[in-house]
Short mmCIF file of C-alpha atoms and ligand atoms in Angstrom, two decimals:
data_model
loop_
_atom_site.label_atom_id
_atom_site.label_comp_id
_atom_site.label_asym_id
_atom_site.label_seq_id
_atom_site.Cartn_x
_atom_site.Cartn_y
_atom_site.Cartn_z
CA MET A 1 -20.72 43.96 -7.53
CA ALA A 2 -24.22 45.53 -7.09
CA LYS A 3 -26.35 45.72 -10.23
CA GLN A 4 -26.11 49.64 -10.29
CA ASP A 5 -22.19 49.14 -10.55
CA LYS A 6 -22.52 47.12 -13.77
CA THR A 7 -21.89 48.91 -17.17
CA PRO A 8 -24.70 48.67 -19.67
CA GLY A 9 -22.36 46.27 -21.71
CA GLU A 10 -22.01 43.94 -18.63
CA LEU A 11 -25.69 43.90 -18.11
CA LEU A 12 -26.50 43.27 -21.82
CA ALA A 13 -23.96 40.34 -21.81
CA GLU A 14 -25.43 38.80 -18.69
CA GLN A 15 -28.83 39.02 -20.51
CA LEU A 16 -27.82 37.67 -23.78
CA CYS A 17 -24.70 35.44 -23.49
CA TYR A 18 -24.47 31.86 -22.69
CA LYS A 19 -21.72 31.18 -20.12
CA PRO A 20 -21.52 27.84 -18.54
CA GLU A 21 -20.07 27.80 -15.19
CA ASN A 22 -17.97 25.40 -13.04
CA ALA A 23 -19.99 23.23 -10.61
CA GLY A 24 -17.40 24.19 -7.89
CA ILE A 25 -18.78 27.65 -8.16
CA LEU A 26 -22.45 26.80 -8.76
CA MET A 27 -22.89 24.21 -6.10
CA GLU A 28 -23.38 25.04 -2.36
CA GLU A 29 -21.04 23.41 0.05
CA LYS A 30 -23.83 21.27 1.11
CA GLU A 31 -24.54 20.15 -2.45
CA LEU A 32 -20.73 19.39 -3.00
CA LYS A 33 -20.79 17.34 0.09
CA GLU A 34 -23.78 15.39 -1.12
CA ALA A 35 -21.86 14.84 -4.56
CA PHE A 36 -18.78 13.50 -2.64
CA ASP A 37 -21.10 11.24 -0.54
CA PHE A 38 -22.97 9.95 -3.59
CA CYS A 39 -19.60 8.88 -5.09
CA GLU A 40 -18.84 6.55 -2.16
CA GLY A 41 -21.48 4.43 -3.26
CA TYR A 42 -20.29 4.62 -6.80
CA LYS A 43 -16.91 3.49 -6.01
CA THR A 44 -18.31 0.40 -4.23
CA PHE A 45 -20.29 -0.24 -7.57
CA LEU A 46 -17.16 0.14 -9.59
CA ASP A 47 -15.12 -2.20 -7.34
CA LYS A 48 -17.82 -4.95 -7.22
CA ALA A 49 -18.94 -4.71 -10.95
CA LYS A 50 -16.08 -4.82 -13.30
CA THR A 51 -17.75 -6.89 -16.02
CA GLU A 52 -21.06 -6.74 -17.47
CA ARG A 53 -22.09 -10.01 -15.73
CA GLU A 54 -20.99 -8.59 -12.44
CA ALA A 55 -22.84 -5.44 -12.96
CA VAL A 56 -26.14 -7.45 -13.73
CA GLU A 57 -25.56 -9.42 -10.42
CA TYR A 58 -25.09 -6.48 -8.56
CA THR A 59 -27.96 -4.71 -9.83
CA GLU A 60 -30.28 -7.62 -9.91
CA ALA A 61 -29.72 -8.08 -6.14
CA LEU A 62 -30.51 -4.31 -5.53
CA LEU A 63 -33.78 -4.62 -7.67
CA LYS A 64 -35.03 -7.55 -5.68
CA LYS A 65 -34.41 -5.74 -2.46
CA LYS A 66 -36.57 -2.82 -3.87
CA GLY A 67 -39.49 -5.20 -4.69
CA TYR A 68 -38.82 -5.39 -8.55
CA ARG A 69 -40.20 -8.80 -9.80
CA LEU A 70 -38.97 -10.88 -12.92
CA TYR A 71 -40.77 -9.70 -15.90
CA ASP A 72 -43.45 -11.97 -17.23
CA PRO A 73 -44.48 -11.38 -20.73
CA GLU A 74 -47.83 -13.17 -20.24
CA LYS A 75 -48.93 -10.73 -17.43
CA THR A 76 -50.65 -7.50 -17.68
CA TYR A 77 -48.82 -4.73 -15.84
CA ARG A 78 -50.43 -1.62 -14.33
CA SER A 79 -49.44 1.49 -12.65
CA GLY A 80 -47.03 0.89 -9.73
CA ASP A 81 -45.69 -2.51 -10.82
CA LYS A 82 -42.05 -2.74 -10.96
CA VAL A 83 -40.20 -5.35 -13.25
CA TYR A 84 -36.87 -6.47 -14.62
CA LEU A 85 -35.71 -8.66 -17.33
CA ASN A 86 -32.30 -10.39 -17.18
CA ASN A 87 -30.96 -10.98 -20.44
CA ARG A 88 -28.53 -13.95 -20.03
CA GLY A 89 -26.85 -12.40 -17.09
CA LYS A 90 -25.11 -9.90 -19.40
CA ALA A 91 -27.58 -7.23 -19.95
CA LEU A 92 -30.57 -6.03 -17.83
CA ILE A 93 -33.78 -4.09 -18.31
CA PHE A 94 -35.93 -2.74 -15.40
CA ALA A 95 -38.87 -0.56 -15.39
CA ALA A 96 -41.68 0.91 -13.22
CA ILE A 97 -45.15 1.12 -14.78
CA GLY A 98 -46.32 4.83 -14.74
CA LYS A 99 -49.68 6.28 -14.34
CA ARG A 100 -50.28 7.32 -17.85
CA PRO A 101 -51.02 4.69 -20.45
CA LEU A 102 -48.25 3.36 -22.52
CA SER A 103 -49.90 4.95 -25.41
CA GLN A 104 -48.35 8.14 -24.32
CA GLY A 105 -44.86 6.66 -24.62
CA VAL A 106 -42.14 5.63 -22.08
CA ARG A 107 -38.98 7.26 -20.81
CA ILE A 108 -36.00 5.18 -21.61
CA VAL A 109 -32.55 5.56 -20.07
CA ALA A 110 -29.98 3.18 -21.77
CA SER A 111 -26.25 2.84 -20.62
CA HIS A 112 -23.90 0.06 -21.10
CA ILE A 113 -22.05 -2.09 -18.44
CA ASP A 114 -19.14 -3.68 -20.56
CA SER A 115 -15.92 -1.84 -20.55
CA PRO A 116 -12.85 -2.26 -22.59
CA ARG A 117 -10.62 -5.10 -21.42
CA ILE A 118 -8.49 -8.11 -22.26
CA ASP A 119 -10.46 -11.28 -23.02
CA LEU A 120 -8.84 -14.70 -23.08
CA LYS A 121 -8.70 -16.74 -26.26
CA GLN A 122 -10.45 -20.01 -26.44
CA ARG A 123 -7.18 -21.91 -26.23
CA PRO A 124 -5.28 -19.65 -24.05
CA LEU A 125 -2.93 -21.55 -21.93
CA TYR A 126 0.57 -22.20 -23.05
CA GLU A 127 4.27 -22.71 -21.86
CA GLU A 128 7.27 -20.87 -23.45
CA ALA A 129 10.81 -20.83 -21.76
CA GLN A 130 9.40 -22.37 -18.72
CA LEU A 131 6.71 -19.73 -18.13
CA ALA A 132 2.92 -20.31 -18.09
CA MET A 133 1.15 -17.64 -20.34
CA LEU A 134 -2.29 -17.01 -21.67
CA LYS A 135 -3.09 -15.60 -25.00
CA THR A 136 -5.72 -12.91 -25.29
CA HIS A 137 -7.78 -10.94 -27.61
CA TYR A 138 -8.42 -7.45 -26.61
CA TYR A 139 -12.12 -6.49 -26.24
CA GLY A 140 -13.22 -2.88 -27.35
CA GLY A 141 -11.14 0.16 -28.30
CA VAL A 142 -7.95 -0.28 -26.24
CA ARG A 143 -4.67 1.47 -26.61
CA LYS A 144 -2.59 -1.57 -26.32
CA TYR A 145 0.34 -0.02 -24.81
CA GLN A 146 -1.56 1.06 -21.64
CA TRP A 147 -2.35 -2.44 -20.59
CA VAL A 148 1.20 -3.88 -20.02
CA THR A 149 2.85 -3.83 -16.76
CA ILE A 150 -0.07 -3.15 -14.62
CA PRO A 151 -1.79 -5.50 -12.03
CA LEU A 152 -4.56 -7.51 -13.65
CA ALA A 153 -7.37 -9.56 -12.21
CA LEU A 154 -8.93 -12.49 -13.87
CA HIS A 155 -12.87 -12.41 -13.81
CA GLY A 156 -15.42 -14.54 -15.72
CA VAL A 157 -17.25 -17.85 -16.05
CA ILE A 158 -16.15 -21.39 -17.21
CA ILE A 159 -18.91 -23.64 -18.33
CA LYS A 160 -17.86 -27.20 -17.90
CA LYS A 161 -18.67 -30.06 -20.22
CA ASP A 162 -21.63 -31.08 -17.86
CA GLY A 163 -23.00 -27.73 -18.12
CA THR A 164 -22.22 -26.37 -14.74
CA ALA A 165 -20.95 -22.78 -14.34
CA VAL A 166 -17.81 -22.00 -12.40
CA GLN A 167 -17.54 -18.31 -11.44
CA VAL A 168 -14.01 -16.89 -11.45
CA CYS A 169 -12.58 -13.74 -9.74
CA ILE A 170 -8.95 -13.80 -8.94
CA GLY A 171 -7.02 -10.69 -7.99
CA GLU A 172 -9.62 -8.70 -6.18
CA SER A 173 -8.86 -9.41 -2.63
CA GLU A 174 -5.77 -8.38 -0.88
CA ASP A 175 -4.25 -11.83 -0.42
CA ASP A 176 -5.16 -12.99 -4.10
CA PRO A 177 -2.50 -13.37 -6.79
CA ILE A 178 -2.54 -11.07 -9.48
CA PHE A 179 -1.34 -11.19 -13.19
CA CYS A 180 0.24 -8.83 -15.63
CA ILE A 181 1.46 -8.64 -19.25
CA ASN A 182 5.02 -7.89 -19.72
CA ASP A 183 6.98 -5.23 -21.70
CA LEU A 184 10.55 -4.77 -22.71
CA LEU A 185 13.06 -3.09 -20.60
CA PRO A 186 14.27 0.44 -21.91
CA HIS A 187 17.79 -0.97 -22.38
CA LEU A 188 16.86 -3.44 -25.01
CA SER A 189 13.91 -1.68 -26.53
CA ARG A 190 15.84 0.18 -29.29
CA GLU A 191 13.85 -1.75 -32.14
CA GLN A 192 10.60 -1.61 -30.29
CA ASN A 193 10.99 2.23 -29.94
CA LYS A 194 10.78 2.62 -33.72
CA ARG A 195 7.38 1.38 -33.91
CA THR A 196 4.25 3.63 -33.87
CA LEU A 197 2.56 4.13 -30.84
CA ASN A 198 -0.34 2.06 -32.07
CA GLU A 199 1.80 -0.75 -32.86
CA GLY A 200 4.05 -0.36 -29.77
CA ILE A 201 2.49 -3.37 -28.28
CA LYS A 202 0.93 -5.67 -30.86
CA GLY A 203 -2.32 -7.58 -30.22
CA GLU A 204 -0.27 -10.83 -30.27
CA GLU A 205 1.93 -9.53 -27.66
CA LEU A 206 -0.75 -8.98 -24.96
CA ASN A 207 0.06 -12.26 -23.28
CA VAL A 208 -0.42 -12.76 -19.68
CA LEU A 209 2.04 -14.30 -17.18
CA VAL A 210 0.39 -16.64 -14.94
CA GLY A 211 2.91 -19.18 -13.66
CA SER A 212 6.62 -20.04 -13.53
CA LEU A 213 7.18 -23.15 -11.40
CA PRO A 214 7.36 -26.67 -12.91
CA PHE A 215 5.59 -29.80 -11.67
CA LYS A 216 8.29 -32.21 -10.23
CA ASP A 217 8.49 -34.95 -12.80
CA ASP A 218 11.23 -36.49 -14.96
CA LYS A 219 9.18 -37.29 -18.02
CA ALA A 220 6.29 -34.73 -18.38
CA SER A 221 6.67 -32.14 -20.81
CA GLU A 222 5.47 -28.47 -20.28
CA LYS A 223 5.79 -28.98 -16.76
CA VAL A 224 4.92 -25.38 -15.71
CA LYS A 225 1.75 -25.47 -17.74
CA LEU A 226 0.88 -28.67 -16.05
CA ARG A 227 1.32 -27.26 -12.60
CA ILE A 228 -1.05 -24.44 -13.53
CA LEU A 229 -3.65 -26.96 -14.67
CA LYS A 230 -3.22 -28.92 -11.58
CA LEU A 231 -3.95 -25.66 -9.53
CA LEU A 232 -6.91 -24.85 -11.67
CA PHE A 233 -8.20 -28.34 -11.32
CA GLU A 234 -7.94 -28.30 -7.60
CA LYS A 235 -9.44 -24.86 -7.25
CA PHE A 236 -12.24 -25.04 -9.80
CA GLY A 237 -12.47 -28.61 -10.85
CA VAL A 238 -11.70 -27.65 -14.39
CA ILE A 239 -9.68 -29.16 -17.15
CA GLU A 240 -7.85 -27.45 -20.12
CA ALA A 241 -10.63 -28.27 -22.53
CA ASP A 242 -13.05 -26.16 -20.21
CA PHE A 243 -11.32 -23.08 -21.50
CA LEU A 244 -13.05 -23.73 -24.69
CA SER A 245 -16.43 -22.87 -23.34
CA ALA A 246 -15.35 -20.05 -21.10
CA GLU A 247 -15.64 -16.20 -20.92
CA LEU A 248 -12.61 -15.02 -18.96
CA CYS A 249 -11.19 -11.71 -19.09
CA LEU A 250 -8.25 -9.55 -17.45
CA VAL A 251 -9.40 -6.21 -15.76
CA PRO A 252 -7.21 -4.12 -13.87
CA ALA A 253 -6.95 -5.23 -10.31
CA PHE A 254 -6.75 -1.87 -8.42
CA LYS A 255 -9.80 -0.29 -6.79
CA ALA A 256 -11.50 2.95 -7.38
CA ARG A 257 -9.85 5.69 -5.50
CA ASP A 258 -10.39 9.40 -4.63
CA LEU A 259 -8.23 11.43 -7.08
CA GLY A 260 -6.54 14.93 -6.34
CA LEU A 261 -5.56 16.67 -3.18
CA ASP A 262 -9.11 18.11 -3.09
CA ARG A 263 -10.52 14.68 -3.50
CA SER A 264 -12.80 16.11 -6.36
CA MET A 265 -12.32 13.24 -8.70
CA VAL A 266 -12.49 9.49 -8.87
CA GLY A 267 -9.84 7.35 -10.58
CA ALA A 268 -10.92 3.87 -11.61
CA TYR A 269 -11.24 1.25 -14.19
CA GLY A 270 -14.40 1.29 -16.14
CA HIS A 271 -16.09 4.67 -15.64
CA ASP A 272 -17.04 4.16 -19.40
CA ASP A 273 -19.96 3.40 -18.93
CA ARG A 274 -20.47 2.27 -15.30
CA VAL A 275 -20.70 5.94 -14.37
CA CYS A 276 -23.81 6.23 -16.38
CA ALA A 277 -25.22 2.79 -15.28
CA TYR A 278 -24.84 3.59 -11.69
CA THR A 279 -26.24 7.04 -11.90
CA SER A 280 -29.12 6.05 -13.93
CA ILE A 281 -29.85 3.14 -11.65
CA MET A 282 -29.81 5.36 -8.43
CA ALA A 283 -31.96 7.97 -10.19
CA CYS A 284 -34.63 5.49 -11.45
CA LEU A 285 -34.82 3.69 -8.19
CA GLU A 286 -36.00 6.98 -6.53
CA HIS A 287 -38.99 7.09 -8.81
CA PRO A 288 -40.77 3.81 -8.19
CA GLU A 289 -44.29 5.51 -8.94
CA PRO A 290 -43.76 7.66 -12.04
CA GLU A 291 -46.15 9.57 -14.04
CA TYR A 292 -44.71 8.02 -17.38
CA THR A 293 -43.27 4.49 -17.34
CA TRP A 294 -39.58 4.43 -17.20
CA VAL A 295 -37.35 1.95 -18.60
CA ASN A 296 -33.66 1.56 -17.63
CA ILE A 297 -31.43 -0.53 -19.96
CA LEU A 298 -27.96 -1.81 -18.90
CA ALA A 299 -26.65 -3.06 -22.09
CA ASP A 300 -23.60 -5.37 -23.00
CA LYS A 301 -21.38 -5.22 -26.15
CA GLU A 302 -21.46 -1.55 -26.73
CA GLU A 303 -17.68 -1.40 -26.80
CA THR A 304 -17.62 -3.80 -29.61
CA GLY A 305 -20.27 -2.26 -31.65
CA SER A 306 -23.53 -3.48 -29.82
CA ASP A 307 -23.79 -6.69 -31.89
CA GLY A 308 -24.82 -9.82 -30.38
CA ASN A 309 -28.02 -10.71 -28.55
CA THR A 310 -27.15 -8.83 -25.32
CA GLY A 311 -26.15 -5.77 -27.28
CA LEU A 312 -28.57 -2.90 -28.35
CA ASN A 313 -28.25 -3.75 -31.88
CA SER A 314 -30.28 -6.84 -31.23
CA ARG A 315 -34.10 -6.43 -30.62
CA PHE A 316 -34.53 -7.46 -27.02
CA LEU A 317 -35.45 -3.68 -26.08
CA GLU A 318 -37.96 -3.54 -28.80
CA HIS A 319 -39.47 -7.02 -27.85
CA PHE A 320 -39.61 -5.94 -24.27
CA ILE A 321 -41.66 -2.77 -25.29
CA GLN A 322 -43.70 -4.62 -27.64
CA ASP A 323 -44.89 -7.19 -24.86
CA LEU A 324 -45.56 -4.27 -22.56
CA ALA A 325 -47.64 -2.57 -25.15
CA HIS A 326 -49.61 -5.91 -26.13
CA SER A 327 -50.55 -6.14 -22.42
CA GLN A 328 -52.30 -2.79 -22.48
CA GLY A 329 -53.79 -3.63 -26.21
CA LEU A 330 -51.24 -1.54 -27.97
CA GLU A 331 -48.71 -1.98 -30.64
CA GLY A 332 -45.00 -1.75 -29.69
CA ARG A 333 -44.16 0.69 -32.49
CA HIS A 334 -47.01 3.25 -31.36
CA VAL A 335 -45.43 3.18 -27.82
CA LEU A 336 -42.10 3.72 -29.27
CA GLU A 337 -42.85 6.45 -31.59
CA LYS A 338 -44.06 8.48 -28.62
CA SER A 339 -41.13 7.53 -26.36
CA GLU A 340 -38.03 9.40 -25.43
CA CYS A 341 -34.67 8.23 -24.48
CA LEU A 342 -31.41 9.45 -22.94
CA SER A 343 -28.54 7.51 -24.28
CA ALA A 344 -26.22 7.42 -21.15
CA ASP A 345 -22.78 7.31 -22.34
CA VAL A 346 -19.53 9.12 -21.44
CA ASN A 347 -17.75 11.86 -23.31
CA ALA A 348 -14.17 12.88 -23.65
CA ALA A 349 -13.19 15.54 -21.04
CA PHE A 350 -10.89 18.40 -22.40
CA ASP A 351 -7.41 17.49 -21.44
CA PRO A 352 -4.89 20.53 -21.21
CA THR A 353 -2.01 18.30 -22.11
CA PHE A 354 -3.63 17.32 -25.42
CA PRO A 355 -5.54 20.21 -26.36
CA ASP A 356 -5.20 19.73 -30.23
CA VAL A 357 -7.81 17.05 -30.48
CA HIS A 358 -10.46 19.17 -28.99
CA GLU A 359 -12.26 22.26 -30.26
CA LYS A 360 -12.30 24.42 -27.06
CA LYS A 361 -15.72 25.94 -27.50
CA ASN A 362 -17.45 22.60 -28.01
CA ALA A 363 -15.61 20.33 -25.59
CA SER A 364 -16.81 19.09 -22.36
CA TYR A 365 -15.10 19.96 -19.26
CA LEU A 366 -14.67 18.36 -15.86
CA ASN A 367 -16.95 19.93 -13.21
CA TYR A 368 -19.09 21.58 -15.83
CA GLY A 369 -21.81 18.91 -15.26
CA ALA A 370 -23.62 16.34 -17.12
CA VAL A 371 -22.65 16.47 -20.92
CA MET A 372 -25.12 16.57 -23.79
CA SER A 373 -24.12 15.44 -27.15
CA LYS A 374 -26.62 16.21 -29.85
CA TYR A 375 -24.86 13.89 -32.17
CA THR A 376 -21.75 11.67 -32.03
CA GLY A 377 -20.33 9.86 -35.02
CA SER A 378 -17.62 10.92 -37.43
CA GLY A 379 -16.76 12.37 -40.74
CA GLY A 380 -19.61 14.86 -41.52
CA LYS A 381 -22.02 13.45 -38.84
CA GLY A 382 -21.71 9.92 -40.28
CA GLY A 383 -23.31 7.07 -38.28
CA THR A 384 -25.14 9.01 -35.72
CA ASN A 385 -28.44 9.79 -34.27
CA ASP A 386 -28.47 13.61 -34.52
CA ALA A 387 -31.21 14.53 -32.01
CA SER A 388 -33.81 17.04 -33.16
CA ALA A 389 -33.76 20.76 -31.91
CA GLU A 390 -37.28 20.15 -30.58
CA PHE A 391 -36.01 17.37 -28.44
CA VAL A 392 -32.71 18.88 -27.33
CA GLY A 393 -35.12 21.74 -26.41
CA ARG A 394 -37.37 19.76 -24.29
CA ILE A 395 -34.51 18.10 -22.34
CA ARG A 396 -32.95 21.63 -21.94
CA ARG A 397 -36.04 22.71 -20.34
CA ILE A 398 -36.36 19.60 -18.05
CA PHE A 399 -32.73 20.04 -16.87
CA ASP A 400 -32.96 23.74 -16.23
CA GLU A 401 -36.14 23.56 -14.40
CA ALA A 402 -34.63 20.74 -12.23
CA GLY A 403 -31.42 22.76 -11.53
CA VAL A 404 -29.32 20.34 -13.28
CA ILE A 405 -25.78 21.40 -14.06
CA TRP A 406 -24.97 20.47 -17.60
CA GLN A 407 -23.03 21.41 -20.62
CA THR A 408 -22.72 20.38 -24.39
CA ALA A 409 -19.90 18.71 -26.34
CA GLU A 410 -18.85 17.11 -29.47
CA LEU A 411 -16.43 14.08 -29.27
CA GLY A 412 -13.15 15.97 -30.24
CA LYS A 413 -12.50 18.27 -33.32
CA VAL A 414 -14.26 17.80 -36.47
CA ASP A 415 -12.53 14.92 -38.48
CA ALA A 416 -10.06 14.26 -35.55
CA GLY A 417 -11.71 10.76 -35.16
CA GLY A 418 -15.01 10.08 -33.64
CA GLY A 419 -17.13 7.47 -31.83
CA GLY A 420 -20.64 6.18 -31.43
CA THR A 421 -22.96 5.30 -28.75
CA VAL A 422 -26.36 3.06 -28.54
CA ALA A 423 -28.31 6.23 -29.56
CA LYS A 424 -28.62 5.36 -33.05
CA PHE A 425 -30.03 1.74 -32.23
CA ILE A 426 -32.86 3.23 -30.16
CA SER A 427 -33.72 6.02 -32.63
CA ARG A 428 -34.06 3.44 -35.00
CA LEU A 429 -37.03 2.18 -33.23
CA GLY A 430 -38.73 5.53 -33.51
CA ALA A 431 -37.94 7.02 -30.15
CA ASP A 432 -36.56 10.62 -29.56
CA VAL A 433 -32.91 10.11 -28.29
CA VAL A 434 -30.13 12.23 -27.32
CA ASP A 435 -26.73 11.51 -25.68
CA ILE A 436 -26.27 12.48 -21.98
CA GLY A 437 -23.16 11.39 -19.94
CA VAL A 438 -20.13 12.28 -17.95
CA PRO A 439 -16.88 13.91 -19.05
CA VAL A 440 -14.02 11.48 -18.76
CA LEU A 441 -10.36 11.77 -18.88
CA SER A 442 -7.98 9.00 -20.26
CA MET A 443 -11.27 7.27 -21.79
CA HIS A 444 -10.63 3.54 -22.29
CA ALA A 445 -7.30 3.48 -20.39
CA PRO A 446 -7.22 1.02 -17.60
CA PHE A 447 -7.48 4.02 -15.30
CA GLU A 448 -9.90 6.71 -16.01
CA VAL A 449 -10.77 9.78 -14.36
CA VAL A 450 -14.18 11.53 -13.69
CA ALA A 451 -15.08 14.57 -11.39
CA LYS A 452 -17.49 13.85 -8.52
CA ALA A 453 -19.60 16.94 -9.31
CA ASP A 454 -20.32 15.48 -12.83
CA VAL A 455 -21.37 12.04 -11.57
CA TYR A 456 -23.58 13.73 -9.33
CA SER A 457 -25.08 16.05 -12.09
CA ALA A 458 -25.63 12.91 -14.23
CA TYR A 459 -27.59 11.44 -11.49
CA LYS A 460 -29.76 14.47 -11.18
CA ALA A 461 -30.20 14.67 -14.81
CA PHE A 462 -31.50 11.13 -15.28
CA GLY A 463 -33.82 11.75 -12.18
CA ALA A 464 -35.27 14.95 -13.63
CA PHE A 465 -35.82 13.00 -16.82
CA VAL A 466 -37.65 9.98 -15.44
CA ALA A 467 -39.66 12.12 -12.91
CA ASN A 468 -40.78 14.67 -15.51
CA GLU A 469 -44.43 14.86 -15.60
CA GLU A 470 -44.97 16.80 -18.84
MN1 MN B 501 -19.38 4.10 -23.69
MN1 MN B 502 -16.48 3.39 -24.54
#
């Protein structure tokens, strides 16, 4: 419709009303294709980095290829230097030193590379009714009923008594065996059906089936378990006691796939939060000589509350900034107070099947771009970093000037539940922080869904932030 055909009301609405638009409408065909192409790399990352350790390994290899050097706190770094710090193989910081002095602050992007999963207990292996099983303790906020009767792969590391590490990854290649957690048949689930959904499968019922054939012997007991131990010994040189010092987990064995007839989405395990990890890694790597120093953090332990020395409730980020600051004769806190951070984490996308948990006007939608959450938390903004209007205003300008497609959202209706991110741990250091991420359907399920246009928009958003020169 030409401008002269519009009514005064339509023109006024155009001038005054805020109306987000679907990326499918906003993006040119060419850009949509770029978004789709970008997600090919993302799918590879999802398949290769299903645990935090694997994500660190993958990213470290990439960083080395791009000329990033292991960070040395004794050294002085200047503009153009590119460094990374590997925190115990489970978390990673990498940075490019900018042209401006650190006294003007740094730009931080912080995502997490751990995802909800099923961890093995320290003494996992047992035999019952001539089946070999593994006891587990779920990691993060999982809806337990979703993790039964799906193909699972075993990932992790076993530290033997002599200190050597054995890497384990079974169930990812086509000819590998896989594992599963069993459930009742409908014919016999009358009693189980009376349980609440939350208790439908109980924590102690998440037992993994790993074997069924006994070791041929007249005298030995628990012969199925024995045969599994024999196989483990032959393959990895480990004995049962080595489970005591292991970190093994079950993750979905399936690969990331295009979803929908229009292939507009990606279905996969672990979008939360590898979608922000991947997009921020790719965005940062494109700006190796920034105006302001940028710092990218891939954190562990977010799904269990960020505690532990590889989570952001420890001080490894603070210490990193402090050491950098000292090398330029500054105090870390003075750098941090001037710093800005995008806490890069996913948000719940509006699901038309479950509209009741969302407040439609303040929910995030698939294909409406990167999602900003001024605050997270629950119960009257409890336990959150609530970004200031000034900082939100600044990020808004940066995104709009760079043509980023973005939206705002809360995590569900007021008092419907809630959740947190690493934002509050970084704002505690004095930096300005706001949450930016990607809308996800079925968050924390073994198979989560994101839209490709949103993945691409997040990548654009992080790029605009780290490249901003003001
Ligand atoms: Mn997350
Ligand atoms: Mn999460």
